[in-house]
Every structure is written in structure tokens, then in C-alpha cells.
Amino acid sequence: VLRATKARKRRVQTAAAEFNRKPGKGTGALVRAGILAEGAAPVEVAAALRATAAIDKAALGEFLSLPDPKEGPPFHKETLDAFVSGFDFAAYRIDEALRIFLQAFRLPGEAQKIDRVMEAFAGAYYHANPDPFYHQDACYVLAFSIIMLNTDLHSTKIAAENKMTLPSFWRQAEGINGSTDLPQEMLTTIYHAIKGDEIRMLGGGEEA
């Protein structure tokens, strides 16, 4: 039993290393290691990615944000949605949920990939917390605004006098919630939470 356990551990480590080198072809390595079955459903892939600790956070972010081909099933989108649905955001304010979410993987650098990931986050957050949002698009825009605020307030490249103020953050959120504005009290709480505690993005190989 011990020998079999060690052998499986080596297979998992080898598969994770291959996944980390080439995330786009990573599921093949997981299949060969016996972590995934051939033709596994997106929900099964998402569960395996969560369970395989040796997968690098940067590689995970790259895989989750991959586009689907124009023709064929939306495998990557469904895998991303399944991965995001594994979080329980119901008890969290949106900035708190975003903080937890961004500790699970490294957000990729390419704009289109970030967009896919944030769209999935917004959908999951809205599903868990529809109030006070008019639509998930409001969650999406606010989540991006929070990331921008985080960068602005904590970047050493931005002079103190040029950093975003609370009234500026309020103005940035005007009109994003359908025909109504988001509660100013909520936006104020978010602003001070981000100002007091930076959301630290994971780097390659960095653990939460």
C-alpha cells in the first residue's frame, strides 16, 4: 500500500509539472497520471484542479482563462464556471469575495483572459448575492473598479496626492447599477477596506 501511495504521488507530481509547463495541454497529463478520466466533464476537471496542490497558481490561471474554439463545446468556459462555482460567496461583501477568489490562482496578464475570469466571478457572485445589484454586469464593473482601486492606492508609482479619493471612487461607480446607484455606504466600506488592506495578487508558484 505504501509503495502504491508513493507511486501515485510521483505520478501526480510529474503530471503537475507537465501541466505547469504547458497549461493548454495540461489535462492530457492529468489523464495519463490517472487523476482524470479520458473525456472528463468540465466539473470533474475543475474538481481535479482544486485537488491537485502541485499545480502552479500561474499555470492554473492561464488554463482557466483559455478561450474556446469558435466551433465545438465551450469546454474551457464551463470548466472556469465550475471552478468558480466551488466558492461560497454568500456570506461575503464583493471585495471580500474577490480577495478570496484571487488567492486561488494567479490572475493572467492578458486583458481578454482577465475579462473571462472576472465575468465568471461576477456571475457567481451575483448568483449568491443579487441584492443590491440590478444585474451581474454591475458586479463585473464593480469588481474591476475594486482591482483598479487596489492598484491605485497601493502602487508606489502613484504619488500620494494623485491617489484615488473616496469621492472619486463614488463617482467611478455612478450609473453602473442599471437605473440606480449602488449604496454609498457599501462603496465607502469597500474603499476603506482596500485602503487598509491591499489585495495581494499571487505570483507564479506562490501559495495562498
Coordinates of C-alpha atoms in Angstrom, one line a residue:
V1 CA 0.0 0.0 0.0
L2 CA 2.8 2.4 0.9
R3 CA 4.6 1.7 -2.4
A4 CA 1.4 2.3 -4.3
T5 CA 0.8 5.6 -2.5
K6 CA 4.4 6.7 -3.3
A7 CA 4.0 5.8 -6.9
R8 CA 0.7 7.7 -7.2
K9 CA 2.4 10.7 -5.5
R10 CA 5.2 10.6 -8.1
R11 CA 2.6 10.4 -11.0
V12 CA 0.7 13.4 -9.6
Q13 CA 3.9 15.4 -9.2
T14 CA 5.0 14.5 -12.8
A15 CA 1.6 15.4 -14.2
A16 CA 1.5 18.7 -12.3
A17 CA 5.0 19.6 -13.6
E18 CA 3.9 18.9 -17.1
F19 CA 0.7 21.0 -16.6
N20 CA 2.8 23.8 -15.2
R21 CA 5.0 23.9 -18.3
K22 CA 2.1 23.7 -20.8
P23 CA -1.2 24.6 -19.2
G24 CA -3.1 24.4 -22.5
K25 CA -2.3 20.7 -22.8
G26 CA -2.4 20.1 -19.1
T27 CA -5.5 17.9 -18.9
G28 CA -3.7 15.2 -21.0
A29 CA -1.0 15.0 -18.3
L30 CA -3.7 14.6 -15.6
V31 CA -5.4 11.8 -17.6
R32 CA -2.1 9.9 -18.1
A33 CA -1.5 10.2 -14.3
G34 CA -4.9 8.7 -13.5
I35 CA -6.1 12.0 -11.9
L36 CA -8.7 12.5 -14.6
A37 CA -10.6 10.0 -16.8
E38 CA -10.5 10.4 -20.5
G39 CA -13.2 12.8 -21.7
A40 CA -13.8 14.1 -18.2
A41 CA -16.6 16.7 -17.8
P42 CA -15.7 20.3 -17.0
V43 CA -17.0 19.9 -13.4
E44 CA -14.6 16.9 -12.9
V45 CA -11.7 18.9 -14.4
A46 CA -12.4 21.8 -12.1
A47 CA -12.5 19.5 -9.1
A48 CA -9.2 17.9 -10.1
L49 CA -7.6 21.3 -10.5
R50 CA -8.7 22.3 -7.0
A51 CA -7.4 19.0 -5.5
T52 CA -4.0 19.0 -7.1
A53 CA -1.9 21.2 -4.9
A54 CA 1.2 20.8 -7.0
I55 CA -0.3 22.8 -9.9
D56 CA 1.3 26.2 -10.1
K57 CA -1.1 29.1 -9.4
A58 CA 0.1 31.0 -12.6
A59 CA -0.5 27.9 -14.7
L60 CA -3.9 27.4 -13.2
G61 CA -4.8 31.0 -14.0
E62 CA -3.6 30.5 -17.6
F63 CA -5.7 27.3 -18.0
L64 CA -8.8 28.7 -16.5
S65 CA -8.8 31.7 -18.8
L66 CA -8.1 29.9 -22.1
P67 CA -10.6 30.7 -24.9
D68 CA -12.7 28.1 -26.5
P69 CA -12.6 27.5 -30.3
K70 CA -15.4 29.1 -32.3
E71 CA -16.7 25.7 -33.2
G72 CA -17.2 22.9 -30.6
P73 CA -18.3 22.7 -27.0
P74 CA -17.4 25.6 -24.6
F75 CA -15.1 23.3 -22.5
H76 CA -12.9 26.0 -21.0
K77 CA -15.7 28.3 -20.2
E78 CA -17.7 25.5 -18.5
T79 CA -14.5 24.5 -16.6
L80 CA -14.0 28.0 -15.4
D81 CA -17.6 28.4 -14.4
A82 CA -17.4 25.1 -12.5
F83 CA -14.2 26.2 -10.8
V84 CA -15.8 29.5 -9.7
S85 CA -19.0 27.8 -8.5
G86 CA -16.9 25.9 -6.0
F87 CA -16.6 29.1 -3.9
D88 CA -19.3 30.1 -1.5
F89 CA -19.6 33.8 -1.8
A90 CA -22.9 34.2 0.0
A91 CA -21.5 35.5 3.3
Y92 CA -19.1 38.0 1.8
R93 CA -19.1 41.5 0.6
I94 CA -17.9 41.7 -3.0
D95 CA -14.3 42.9 -2.2
E96 CA -14.0 40.1 0.4
A97 CA -15.1 37.6 -2.1
L98 CA -12.7 38.9 -4.7
R99 CA -9.9 38.8 -2.2
I100 CA -10.6 35.1 -1.5
F101 CA -11.1 34.3 -5.2
L102 CA -7.7 35.9 -6.3
Q103 CA -5.8 33.8 -3.7
A104 CA -6.8 30.6 -5.6
F105 CA -4.8 31.3 -8.7
R106 CA -2.7 34.0 -10.4
L107 CA -4.7 36.4 -12.5
P108 CA -3.3 36.3 -16.0
G109 CA -1.8 39.4 -17.6
E110 CA -3.7 39.4 -20.9
A111 CA -6.8 41.7 -21.0
Q112 CA -9.1 39.2 -22.7
K113 CA -8.1 36.4 -20.2
I114 CA -8.7 38.7 -17.2
D115 CA -12.1 39.6 -18.7
R116 CA -13.1 35.9 -18.9
V117 CA -12.1 35.3 -15.3
M118 CA -13.8 38.4 -14.0
E119 CA -17.0 37.7 -15.9
A120 CA -17.2 34.2 -14.3
F121 CA -16.5 35.7 -10.9
A122 CA -19.3 38.3 -11.4
G123 CA -21.8 35.7 -12.4
A124 CA -21.1 33.5 -9.4
Y125 CA -21.1 36.5 -7.0
Y126 CA -24.4 37.8 -8.4
H127 CA -26.0 34.4 -8.1
A128 CA -25.0 34.3 -4.4
N129 CA -25.7 38.0 -3.7
P130 CA -28.3 39.5 -6.1
D131 CA -29.0 42.4 -3.7
P132 CA -28.3 45.3 -4.2
F133 CA -27.2 44.6 -7.8
Y134 CA -29.5 45.2 -10.7
H135 CA -27.6 42.7 -12.9
Q136 CA -24.4 40.7 -12.8
D137 CA -22.9 43.4 -15.1
A138 CA -22.9 45.7 -12.1
C139 CA -20.8 43.1 -10.2
Y140 CA -18.5 42.8 -13.1
V141 CA -17.9 46.6 -13.3
L142 CA -17.5 47.0 -9.6
A143 CA -15.1 44.1 -9.3
F144 CA -12.9 45.7 -12.0
S145 CA -13.2 49.0 -10.2
I146 CA -12.0 47.4 -7.0
I147 CA -9.0 45.9 -8.7
M148 CA -8.2 49.4 -10.2
L149 CA -8.7 51.0 -6.7
N150 CA -6.4 48.4 -5.2
T151 CA -3.7 49.1 -7.7
D152 CA -4.1 52.9 -7.4
L153 CA -4.0 53.0 -3.6
H154 CA -1.0 50.7 -3.2
S155 CA 1.2 51.4 -6.2
T156 CA 4.5 53.0 -5.3
K157 CA 4.5 54.6 -8.8
I158 CA 1.5 56.8 -8.0
A159 CA 2.2 59.9 -5.8
A160 CA 0.1 60.2 -2.7
E161 CA -1.6 63.4 -3.9
N162 CA -2.7 61.6 -7.1
K163 CA -4.2 58.5 -5.5
M164 CA -7.9 57.9 -5.8
T165 CA -10.1 59.5 -3.1
L166 CA -13.3 58.2 -1.7
P167 CA -15.5 60.8 -3.7
S168 CA -13.6 59.7 -6.9
F169 CA -14.4 56.1 -6.1
W170 CA -18.1 57.0 -5.6
R171 CA -18.1 58.8 -9.0
Q172 CA -16.5 55.9 -10.7
A173 CA -19.4 53.7 -9.6
E174 CA -22.1 56.1 -10.7
G175 CA -24.6 54.6 -13.2
I176 CA -23.2 51.1 -13.2
N177 CA -26.2 49.5 -11.5
G178 CA -28.9 49.9 -14.1
S179 CA -31.2 52.8 -13.3
T180 CA -30.0 53.1 -9.7
D181 CA -26.7 53.8 -7.9
L182 CA -25.0 51.3 -5.6
P183 CA -25.4 52.2 -1.9
Q184 CA -22.8 54.8 -1.0
E185 CA -22.3 53.2 2.4
M186 CA -21.3 49.9 0.8
L187 CA -18.9 51.7 -1.5
T188 CA -17.4 53.6 1.4
T189 CA -16.8 50.4 3.3
I190 CA -15.1 48.8 0.3
Y191 CA -12.9 51.8 -0.2
H192 CA -11.6 51.8 3.4
A193 CA -11.2 48.0 3.4
I194 CA -9.0 48.2 0.3
K195 CA -7.1 51.2 1.6
G196 CA -6.4 49.5 4.9
D197 CA -5.5 46.0 3.5
E198 CA -4.1 45.6 0.0
I199 CA -5.4 42.7 -2.1
R200 CA -2.1 40.9 -2.9
M201 CA -2.1 39.1 -6.2
L202 CA -0.4 35.8 -6.3
G203 CA 2.8 35.3 -8.3
G204 CA 3.9 32.2 -10.1
G205 CA 4.4 29.3 -7.7
E206 CA 3.2 31.4 -4.7
E207 CA 0.8 29.8 -2.3
A208 CA -2.2 31.4 -0.7

